[in-house]
Short mmCIF file of C-alpha atoms in Angstrom, two decimals:
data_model
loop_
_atom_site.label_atom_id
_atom_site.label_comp_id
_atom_site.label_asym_id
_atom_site.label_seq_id
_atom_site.Cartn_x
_atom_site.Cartn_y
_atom_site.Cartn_z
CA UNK A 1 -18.47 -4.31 24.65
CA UNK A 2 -15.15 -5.93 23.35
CA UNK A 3 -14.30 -5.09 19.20
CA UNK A 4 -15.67 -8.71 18.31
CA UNK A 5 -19.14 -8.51 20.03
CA UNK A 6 -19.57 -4.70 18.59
CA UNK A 7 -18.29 -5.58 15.25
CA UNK A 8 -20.82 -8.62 15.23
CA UNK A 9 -23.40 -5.80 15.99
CA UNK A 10 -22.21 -3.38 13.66
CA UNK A 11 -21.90 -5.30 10.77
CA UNK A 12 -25.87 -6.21 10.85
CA UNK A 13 -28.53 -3.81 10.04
CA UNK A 14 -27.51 0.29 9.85
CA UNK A 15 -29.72 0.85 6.77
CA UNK A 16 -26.56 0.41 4.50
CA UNK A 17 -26.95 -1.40 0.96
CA UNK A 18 -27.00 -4.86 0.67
CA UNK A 19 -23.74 -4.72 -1.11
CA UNK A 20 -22.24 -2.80 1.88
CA UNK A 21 -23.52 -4.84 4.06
CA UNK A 22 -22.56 -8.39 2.02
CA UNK A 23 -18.94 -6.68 2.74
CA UNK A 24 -19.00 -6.26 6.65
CA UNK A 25 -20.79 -9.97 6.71
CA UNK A 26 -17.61 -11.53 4.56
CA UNK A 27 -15.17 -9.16 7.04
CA UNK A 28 -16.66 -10.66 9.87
CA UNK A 29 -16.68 -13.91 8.84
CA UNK A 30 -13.10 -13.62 8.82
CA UNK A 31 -12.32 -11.80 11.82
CA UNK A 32 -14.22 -14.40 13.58
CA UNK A 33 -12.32 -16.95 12.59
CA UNK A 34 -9.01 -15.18 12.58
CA UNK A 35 -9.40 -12.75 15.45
CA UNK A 36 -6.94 -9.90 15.65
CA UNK A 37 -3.11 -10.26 14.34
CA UNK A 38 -1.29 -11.98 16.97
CA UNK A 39 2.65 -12.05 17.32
CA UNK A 40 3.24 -15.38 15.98
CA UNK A 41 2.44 -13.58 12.38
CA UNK A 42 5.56 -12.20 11.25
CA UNK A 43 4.43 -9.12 9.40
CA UNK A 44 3.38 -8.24 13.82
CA UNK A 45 5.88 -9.98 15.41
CA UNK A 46 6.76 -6.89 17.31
CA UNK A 47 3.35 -5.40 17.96
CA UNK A 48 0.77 -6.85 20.22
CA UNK A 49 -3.30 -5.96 19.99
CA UNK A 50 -3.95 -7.46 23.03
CA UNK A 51 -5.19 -4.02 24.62
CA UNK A 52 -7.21 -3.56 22.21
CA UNK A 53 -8.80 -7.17 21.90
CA UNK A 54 -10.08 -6.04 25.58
CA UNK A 55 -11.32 -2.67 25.72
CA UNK A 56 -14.48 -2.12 25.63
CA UNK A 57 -15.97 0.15 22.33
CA UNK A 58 -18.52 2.27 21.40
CA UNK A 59 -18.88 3.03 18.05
CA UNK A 60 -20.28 6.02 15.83
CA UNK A 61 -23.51 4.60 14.82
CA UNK A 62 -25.35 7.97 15.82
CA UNK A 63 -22.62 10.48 15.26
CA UNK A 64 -24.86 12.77 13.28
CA UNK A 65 -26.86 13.08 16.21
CA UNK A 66 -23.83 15.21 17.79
CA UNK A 67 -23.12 17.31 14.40
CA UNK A 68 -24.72 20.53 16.32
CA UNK A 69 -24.03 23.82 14.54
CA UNK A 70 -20.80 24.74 16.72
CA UNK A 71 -19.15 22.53 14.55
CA UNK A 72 -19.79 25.20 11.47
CA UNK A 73 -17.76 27.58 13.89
CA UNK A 74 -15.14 25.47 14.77
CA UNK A 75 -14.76 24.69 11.06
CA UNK A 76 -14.70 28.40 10.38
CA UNK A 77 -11.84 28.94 12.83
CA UNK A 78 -9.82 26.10 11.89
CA UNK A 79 -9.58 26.62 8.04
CA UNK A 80 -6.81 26.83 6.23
CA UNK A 81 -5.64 30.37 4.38
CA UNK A 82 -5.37 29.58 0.45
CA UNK A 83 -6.37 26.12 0.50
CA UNK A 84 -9.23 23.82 -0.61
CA UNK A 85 -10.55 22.93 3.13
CA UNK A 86 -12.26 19.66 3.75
CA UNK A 87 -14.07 18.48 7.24
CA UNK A 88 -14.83 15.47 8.58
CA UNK A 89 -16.18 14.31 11.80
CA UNK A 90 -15.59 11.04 12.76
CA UNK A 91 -16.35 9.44 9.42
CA UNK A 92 -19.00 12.12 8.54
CA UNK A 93 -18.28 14.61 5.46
CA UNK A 94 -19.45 18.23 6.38
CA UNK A 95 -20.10 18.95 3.26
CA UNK A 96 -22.22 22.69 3.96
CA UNK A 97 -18.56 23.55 6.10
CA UNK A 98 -16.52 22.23 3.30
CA UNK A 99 -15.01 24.52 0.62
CA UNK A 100 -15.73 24.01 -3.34
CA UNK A 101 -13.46 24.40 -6.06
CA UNK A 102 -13.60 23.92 -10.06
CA UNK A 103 -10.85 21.54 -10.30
CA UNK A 104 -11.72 19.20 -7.53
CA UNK A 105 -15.64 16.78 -7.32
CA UNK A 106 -15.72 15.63 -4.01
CA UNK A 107 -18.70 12.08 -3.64
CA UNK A 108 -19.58 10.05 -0.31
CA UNK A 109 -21.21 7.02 -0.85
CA UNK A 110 -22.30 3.68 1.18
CA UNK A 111 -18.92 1.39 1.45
CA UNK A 112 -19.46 -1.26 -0.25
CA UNK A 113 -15.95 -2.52 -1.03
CA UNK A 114 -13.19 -4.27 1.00
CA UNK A 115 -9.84 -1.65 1.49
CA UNK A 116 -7.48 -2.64 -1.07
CA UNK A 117 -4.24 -4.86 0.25
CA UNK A 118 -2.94 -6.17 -3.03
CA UNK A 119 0.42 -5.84 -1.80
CA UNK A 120 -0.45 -7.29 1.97
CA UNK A 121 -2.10 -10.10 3.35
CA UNK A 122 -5.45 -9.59 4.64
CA UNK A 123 -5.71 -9.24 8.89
CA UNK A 124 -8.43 -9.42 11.23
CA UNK A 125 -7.28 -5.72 11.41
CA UNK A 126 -7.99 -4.71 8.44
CA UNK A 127 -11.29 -7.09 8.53
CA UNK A 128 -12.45 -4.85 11.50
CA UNK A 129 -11.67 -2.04 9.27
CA UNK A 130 -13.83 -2.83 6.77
CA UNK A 131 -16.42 -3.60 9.03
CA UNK A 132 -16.72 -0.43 10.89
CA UNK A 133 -16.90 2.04 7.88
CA UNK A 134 -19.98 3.23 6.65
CA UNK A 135 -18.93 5.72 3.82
CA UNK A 136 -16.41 6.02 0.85
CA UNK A 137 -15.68 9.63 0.34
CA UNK A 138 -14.28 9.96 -2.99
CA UNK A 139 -12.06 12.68 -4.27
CA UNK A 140 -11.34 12.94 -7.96
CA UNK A 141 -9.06 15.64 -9.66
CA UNK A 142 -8.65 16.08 -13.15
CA UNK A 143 -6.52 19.18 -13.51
CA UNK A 144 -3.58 20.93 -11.79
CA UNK A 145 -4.94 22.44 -8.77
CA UNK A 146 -3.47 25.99 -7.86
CA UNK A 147 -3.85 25.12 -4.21
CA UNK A 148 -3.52 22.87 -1.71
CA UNK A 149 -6.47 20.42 -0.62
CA UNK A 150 -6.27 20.56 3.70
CA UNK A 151 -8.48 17.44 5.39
CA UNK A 152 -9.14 18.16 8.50
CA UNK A 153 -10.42 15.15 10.41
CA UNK A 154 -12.07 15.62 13.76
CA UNK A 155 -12.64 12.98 16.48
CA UNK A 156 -15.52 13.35 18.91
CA UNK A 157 -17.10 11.13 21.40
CA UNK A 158 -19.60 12.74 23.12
CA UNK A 159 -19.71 8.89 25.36
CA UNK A 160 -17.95 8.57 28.45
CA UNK A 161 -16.65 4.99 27.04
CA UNK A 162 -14.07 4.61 24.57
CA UNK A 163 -14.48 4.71 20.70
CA UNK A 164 -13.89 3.81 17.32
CA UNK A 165 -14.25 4.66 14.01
CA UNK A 166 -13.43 3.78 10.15
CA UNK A 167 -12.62 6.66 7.80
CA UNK A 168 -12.26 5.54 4.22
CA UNK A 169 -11.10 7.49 1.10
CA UNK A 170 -10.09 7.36 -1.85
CA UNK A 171 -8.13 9.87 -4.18
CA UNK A 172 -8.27 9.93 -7.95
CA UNK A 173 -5.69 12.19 -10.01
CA UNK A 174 -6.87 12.10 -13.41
CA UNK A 175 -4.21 11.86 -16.65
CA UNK A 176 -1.31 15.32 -16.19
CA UNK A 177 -3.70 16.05 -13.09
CA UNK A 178 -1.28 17.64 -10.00
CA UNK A 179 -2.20 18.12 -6.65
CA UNK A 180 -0.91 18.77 -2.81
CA UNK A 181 -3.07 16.89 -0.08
CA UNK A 182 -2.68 17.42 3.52
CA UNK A 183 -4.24 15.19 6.11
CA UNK A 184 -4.57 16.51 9.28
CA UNK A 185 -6.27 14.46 12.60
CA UNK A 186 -7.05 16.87 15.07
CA UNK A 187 -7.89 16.76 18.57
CA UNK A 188 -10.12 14.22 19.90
CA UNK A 189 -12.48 14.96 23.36
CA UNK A 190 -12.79 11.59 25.03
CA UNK A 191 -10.04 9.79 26.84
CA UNK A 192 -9.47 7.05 24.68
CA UNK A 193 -10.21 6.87 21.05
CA UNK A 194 -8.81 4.31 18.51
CA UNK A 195 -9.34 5.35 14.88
CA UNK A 196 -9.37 2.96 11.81
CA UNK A 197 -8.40 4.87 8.30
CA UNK A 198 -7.93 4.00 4.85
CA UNK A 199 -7.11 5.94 1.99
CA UNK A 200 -6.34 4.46 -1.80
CA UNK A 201 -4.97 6.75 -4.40
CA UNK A 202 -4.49 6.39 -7.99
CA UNK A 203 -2.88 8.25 -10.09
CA UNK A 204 -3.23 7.97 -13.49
CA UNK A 205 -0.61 8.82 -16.23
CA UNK A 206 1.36 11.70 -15.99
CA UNK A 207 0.13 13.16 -12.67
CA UNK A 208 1.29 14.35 -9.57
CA UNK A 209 0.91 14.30 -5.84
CA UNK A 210 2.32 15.42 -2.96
CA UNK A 211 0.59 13.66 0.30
CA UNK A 212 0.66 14.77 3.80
CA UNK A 213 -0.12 13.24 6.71
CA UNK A 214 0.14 14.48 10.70
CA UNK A 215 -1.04 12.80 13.49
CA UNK A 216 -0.87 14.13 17.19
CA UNK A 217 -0.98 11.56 19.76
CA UNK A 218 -2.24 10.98 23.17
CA UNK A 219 -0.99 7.81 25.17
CA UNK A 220 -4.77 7.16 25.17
CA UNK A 221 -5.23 7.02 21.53
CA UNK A 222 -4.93 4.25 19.29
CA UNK A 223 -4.26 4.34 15.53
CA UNK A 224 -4.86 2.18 12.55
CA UNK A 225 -3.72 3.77 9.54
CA UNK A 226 -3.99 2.46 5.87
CA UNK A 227 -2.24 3.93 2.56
CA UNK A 228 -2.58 2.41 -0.80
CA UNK A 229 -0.82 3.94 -4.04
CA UNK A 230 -1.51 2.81 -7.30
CA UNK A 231 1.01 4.61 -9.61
CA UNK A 232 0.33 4.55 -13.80
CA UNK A 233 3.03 5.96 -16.33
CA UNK A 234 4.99 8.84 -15.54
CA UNK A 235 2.86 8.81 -12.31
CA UNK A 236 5.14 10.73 -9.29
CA UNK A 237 3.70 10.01 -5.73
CA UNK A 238 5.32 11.99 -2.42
CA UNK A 239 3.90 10.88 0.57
CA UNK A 240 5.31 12.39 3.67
CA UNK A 241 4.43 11.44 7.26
CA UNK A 242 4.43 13.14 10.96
CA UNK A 243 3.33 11.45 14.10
CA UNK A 244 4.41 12.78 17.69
CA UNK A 245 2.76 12.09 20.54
CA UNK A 246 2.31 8.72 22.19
CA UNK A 247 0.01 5.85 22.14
CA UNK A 248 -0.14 2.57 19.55
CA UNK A 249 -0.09 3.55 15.84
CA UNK A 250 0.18 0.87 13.08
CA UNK A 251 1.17 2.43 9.38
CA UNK A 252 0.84 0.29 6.38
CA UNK A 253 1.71 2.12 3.49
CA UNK A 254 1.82 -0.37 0.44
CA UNK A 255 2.63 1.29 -3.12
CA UNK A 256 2.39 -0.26 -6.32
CA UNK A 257 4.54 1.05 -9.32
CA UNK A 258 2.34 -0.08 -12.32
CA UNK A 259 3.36 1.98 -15.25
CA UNK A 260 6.52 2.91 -16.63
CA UNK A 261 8.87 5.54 -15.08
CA UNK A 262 6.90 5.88 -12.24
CA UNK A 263 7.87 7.35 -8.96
CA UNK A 264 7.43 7.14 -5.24
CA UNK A 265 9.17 8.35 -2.72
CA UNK A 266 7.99 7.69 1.37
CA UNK A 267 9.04 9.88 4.05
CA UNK A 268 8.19 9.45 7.82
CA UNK A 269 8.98 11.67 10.65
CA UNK A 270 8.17 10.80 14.44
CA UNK A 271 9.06 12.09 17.90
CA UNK A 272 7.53 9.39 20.09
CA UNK A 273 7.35 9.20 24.04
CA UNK A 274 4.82 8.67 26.58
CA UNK A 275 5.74 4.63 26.13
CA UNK A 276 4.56 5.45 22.43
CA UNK A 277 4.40 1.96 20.02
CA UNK A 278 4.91 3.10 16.57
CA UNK A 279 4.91 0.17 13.78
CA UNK A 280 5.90 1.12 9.83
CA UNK A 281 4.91 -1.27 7.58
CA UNK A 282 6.17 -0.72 4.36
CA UNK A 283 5.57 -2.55 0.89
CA UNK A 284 6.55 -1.11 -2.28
CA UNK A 285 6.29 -3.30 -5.51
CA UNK A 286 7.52 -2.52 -8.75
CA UNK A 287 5.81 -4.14 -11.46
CA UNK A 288 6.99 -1.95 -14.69
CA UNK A 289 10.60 -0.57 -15.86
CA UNK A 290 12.46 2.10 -15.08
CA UNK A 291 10.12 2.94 -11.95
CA UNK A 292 12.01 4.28 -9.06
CA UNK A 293 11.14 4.35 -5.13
CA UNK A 294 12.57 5.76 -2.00
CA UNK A 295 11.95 5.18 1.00
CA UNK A 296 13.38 7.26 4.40
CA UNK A 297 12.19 7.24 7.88
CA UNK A 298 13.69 8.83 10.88
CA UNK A 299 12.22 9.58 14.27
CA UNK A 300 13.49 10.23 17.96
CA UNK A 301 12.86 7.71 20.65
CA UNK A 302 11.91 8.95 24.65
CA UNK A 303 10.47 7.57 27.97
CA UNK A 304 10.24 4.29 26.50
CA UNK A 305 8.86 4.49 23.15
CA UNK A 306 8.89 1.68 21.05
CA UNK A 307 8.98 1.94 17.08
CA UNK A 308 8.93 -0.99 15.01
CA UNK A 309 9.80 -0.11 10.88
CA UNK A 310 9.50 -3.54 8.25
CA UNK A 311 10.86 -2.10 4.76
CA UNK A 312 9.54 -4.34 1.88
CA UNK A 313 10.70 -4.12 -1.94
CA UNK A 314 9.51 -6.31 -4.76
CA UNK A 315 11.12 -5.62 -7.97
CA UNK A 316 9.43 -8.07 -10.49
CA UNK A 317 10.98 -10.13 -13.21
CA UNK A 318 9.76 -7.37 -15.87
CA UNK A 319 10.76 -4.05 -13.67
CA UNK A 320 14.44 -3.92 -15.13
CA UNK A 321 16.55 -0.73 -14.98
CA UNK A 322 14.22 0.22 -11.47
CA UNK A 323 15.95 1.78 -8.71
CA UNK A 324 15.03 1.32 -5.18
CA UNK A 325 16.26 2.65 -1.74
CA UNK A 326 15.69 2.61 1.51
CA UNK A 327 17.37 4.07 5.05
CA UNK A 328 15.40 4.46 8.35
CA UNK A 329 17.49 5.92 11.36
CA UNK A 330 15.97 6.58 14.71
CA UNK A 331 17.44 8.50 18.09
CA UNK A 332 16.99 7.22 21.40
CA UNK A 333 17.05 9.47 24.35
CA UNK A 334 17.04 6.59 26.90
CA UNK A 335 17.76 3.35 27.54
CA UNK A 336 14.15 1.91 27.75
CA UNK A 337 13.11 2.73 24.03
CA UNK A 338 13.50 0.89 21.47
CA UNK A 339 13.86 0.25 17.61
CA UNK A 340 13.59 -2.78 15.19
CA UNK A 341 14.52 -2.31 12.16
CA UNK A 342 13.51 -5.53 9.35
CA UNK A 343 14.92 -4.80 5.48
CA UNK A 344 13.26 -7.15 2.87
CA UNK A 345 14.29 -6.98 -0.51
CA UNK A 346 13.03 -9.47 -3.01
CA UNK A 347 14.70 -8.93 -6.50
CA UNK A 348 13.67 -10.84 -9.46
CA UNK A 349 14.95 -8.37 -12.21
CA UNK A 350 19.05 -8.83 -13.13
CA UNK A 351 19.51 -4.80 -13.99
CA UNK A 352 18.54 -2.94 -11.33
CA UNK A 353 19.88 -1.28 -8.12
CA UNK A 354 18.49 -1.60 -4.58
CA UNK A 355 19.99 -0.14 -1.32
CA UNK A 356 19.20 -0.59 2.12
CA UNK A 357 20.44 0.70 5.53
CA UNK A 358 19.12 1.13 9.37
CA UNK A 359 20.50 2.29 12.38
CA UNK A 360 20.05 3.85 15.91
CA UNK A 361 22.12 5.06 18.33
CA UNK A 362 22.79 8.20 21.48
CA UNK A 363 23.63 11.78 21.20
CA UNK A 364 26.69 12.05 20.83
CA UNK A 365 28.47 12.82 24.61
CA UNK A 366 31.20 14.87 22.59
CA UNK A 367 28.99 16.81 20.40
CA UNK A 368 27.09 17.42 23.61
CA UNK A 369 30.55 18.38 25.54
CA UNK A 370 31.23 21.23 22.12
CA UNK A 371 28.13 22.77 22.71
CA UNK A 372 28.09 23.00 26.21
CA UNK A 373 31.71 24.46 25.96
CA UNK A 374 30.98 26.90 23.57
CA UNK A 375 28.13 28.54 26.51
CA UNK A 376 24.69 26.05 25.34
CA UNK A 377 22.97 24.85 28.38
CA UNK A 378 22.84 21.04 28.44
CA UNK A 379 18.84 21.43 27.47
CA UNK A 380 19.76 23.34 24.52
CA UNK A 381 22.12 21.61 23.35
CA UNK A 382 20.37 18.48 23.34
CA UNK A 383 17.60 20.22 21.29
CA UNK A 384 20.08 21.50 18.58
CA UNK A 385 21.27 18.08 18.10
CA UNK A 386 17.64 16.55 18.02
CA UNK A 387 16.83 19.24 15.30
CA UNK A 388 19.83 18.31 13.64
CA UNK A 389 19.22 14.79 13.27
CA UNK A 390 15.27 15.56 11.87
CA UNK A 391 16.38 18.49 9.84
CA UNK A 392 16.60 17.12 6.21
CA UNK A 393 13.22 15.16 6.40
CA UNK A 394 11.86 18.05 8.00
CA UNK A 395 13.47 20.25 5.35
CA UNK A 396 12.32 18.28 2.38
CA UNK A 397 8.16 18.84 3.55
CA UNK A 398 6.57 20.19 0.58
CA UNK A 399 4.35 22.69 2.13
CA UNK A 400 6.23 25.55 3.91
CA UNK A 401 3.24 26.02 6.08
CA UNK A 402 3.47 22.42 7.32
CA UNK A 403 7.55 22.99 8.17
CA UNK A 404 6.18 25.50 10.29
CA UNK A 405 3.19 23.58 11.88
CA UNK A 406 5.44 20.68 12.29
CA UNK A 407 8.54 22.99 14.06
CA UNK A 408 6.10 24.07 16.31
CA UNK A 409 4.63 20.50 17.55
CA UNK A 410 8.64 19.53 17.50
CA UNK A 411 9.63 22.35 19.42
CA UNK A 412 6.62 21.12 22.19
CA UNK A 413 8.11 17.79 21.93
CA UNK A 414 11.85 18.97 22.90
CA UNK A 415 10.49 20.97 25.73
CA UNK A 416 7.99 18.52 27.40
CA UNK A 417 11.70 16.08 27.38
CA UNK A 418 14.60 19.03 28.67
CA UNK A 419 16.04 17.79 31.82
CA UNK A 420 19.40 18.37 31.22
CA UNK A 421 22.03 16.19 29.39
CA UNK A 422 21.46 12.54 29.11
#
């Protein structure tokens, strides 16, 4: 059935709370009467849901039913040396496969609030969202953790059809509290899977985070993904992004700078092909002084990808001496892919400084012609110059292990496109 009949179904009677269940009634309330985002909004003027209005969905309102025990081997297999390692299927917490640490209480609970979009306006997007989520899984930290947490997030449809979920979490450093947080969606078994996620973080005074996030795409999968910061005093915030692959992937990543001298700094990193349609949406407001954001995204473009990246900074009346920047650059390997680049800057404050930049362009034929004079096939060549172009973003990853994970999926990338010099 199409997303409005199944969310009608969905958000009656799974033997949630009332309170979770008040919620999906009030998000469907408005996705009925909204529908989907169509292009005439601006904030998806460039991305159509059109496809996904009409495919028909099955959702995971049995997905337990499928937890068999291979999944305790496949959890075993897939952890992570040194780390805290976290499973999820679909939106389900393994909790037995899971690993336990001191520093880190880990609570799943009915969802019984609407995803936070302060600094966004509310879409039948995010109303379907809310609608199809069944659990909060929180995460709260209240001390410097000595390693890294890994979430490894499994998709499985054991229905011919296609599917969709909601994962929601939410992330809670406590005061001086520092942690790294890697976010990893693995492989999904069914042809066509669109999955909804939201994840809120707040970090109180004083702490620290470094947040990863990889995605690898089909051109079959869909992706919805929601990020919410919430930054206190002296709060510092690095969230760093990797999607390859194709399909249709929306990113709203919305950051509020609430306390004084805090930080946040966005980094996004995507080799899309396949007819990929990537869309970065991007809101960062700072609402105290002295706070300071970044904000730099840079991907490569082939067989007709598409990426779309919106760049929004608020810097209120009371946020003087804040600094704000932001630069995305993309590569295109051919002339049917495509970037759109939209800088917004609203500035209210009289003492501040704000940047912005965007561009896109072709490898360079000379720098092409060097190599290949100096004895560099024209494949090879190309892929220096690709690697090149990624290589301070891919540098600047705060896990070593992830460079390497990431090099590796890159490294796929740039041999799945070799055909010789453009």
């Amino acid at each position: 059935m199409n997303v409005l009949t199944l969310a009608e179904e969905f958000s009656r009677d799974l033997g949630l709370s009332p309170a979770a269940l008040a919620t999906k009634a009030e998000a469907f309330a408005f996705l009925k009467s909204n529908g989907l985002p169509q292009r005439h909004l601006e904030d998806w003027h460039y991305t159509s849901t059109k496809a996904l209005a009409a495919t028909d969905f099955v959702a995971y309102t049995e997905i337990e039913k499928t937890l068999t025990s291979g999944w305790a081997a496949h959890a075993a297999t897939a952890k992570w040396p040194n780390a805290i390692n976290l499973f999820f299927v679909n939106d389900v917490f393994l909790s037995s496969q899971s690993d336990k640490h001191a520093g880190l209480t880990v609570k799943t609970v009915d969802a019984e609030n609407k995803g936070p979009s302060p600094t966004s306006t509310y879409d039948g997007l995010q109303a379907l969202s809310d609608i199809f989520q069944r659990f909060t899984t929180t995460l709260e930290i209240n001390l410097v953790l000595p390693k890294p947490i890994v979430i490894h997030v499994f998709s499985e449809n054991s229905n011919e059809k296609p599917s969709l979920c909601s994962v929601v979490w939410h992330l809670k450093l406590g005061p001086s509290a520092k942690a790294d947080v890697l976010i990893q969606h693995n492989g999904v078994s069914g042809e066509h899977h669109f999955q909804m996620s939201q994840l809120t973080v707040d970090a109180a005074e004083h702490a620290e985070l470094k947040l990863l996030d990889t995605r690898d795409s089909k051109k079959s999968h869909s992706w919805f993904s929601q990020t919410h910061l919430k930054l206190q005093t002296d709060a510092i915030v690095q969230a760093w992004q990797f999607f390859g692959g194709g399909g249709w992937f929306r990113n709203n990543v919305s950051a509020e700078l609430l306390g004084e001298r805090a930080n946040v700094h966005l980094q996004g990193l995507s080799y899309c092909r396949d007819q990929a349609h990537c869309d970065h949406f991007i809101n960062i407001v700072h609402s105290a002084g002295d706070t300071r954001s970044t904000q730099k995204y840079k991907g490569i473009l082939d067989d007709g990808a598409k990426t779309i990246f919106t760049g929004k900074i608020r810097i209120q009346h009371q946020a003087q001496k804040s600094a704000a920047e932001q630069l995305a650059k993309f590569l295109q390997l051919d002339d049917k892919s495509e970037f759109n680049a939209r800088p917004i800057l609203e500035i209210y404050a009289d003492d501040v400084k704000a940047s912005h930049g965007a561009s896109t362009g072709f490898l360079d034929p000379e720098e092409l012609f060097y190599l290949r004079s100096r004895g560099l096939s024209g494949p090879t060549a190309e892929k220096l110059l690709k690697e090149a172009f990624l290589a301070d973003l891919l540098e600047a990853a705060p896990v070593g292990v992830l460079q390497s994970h990431i090099r590796s999926r890159l490294h796929s990338y740039f041999a799945a496109s070799e055909g010789g010099p453009r």
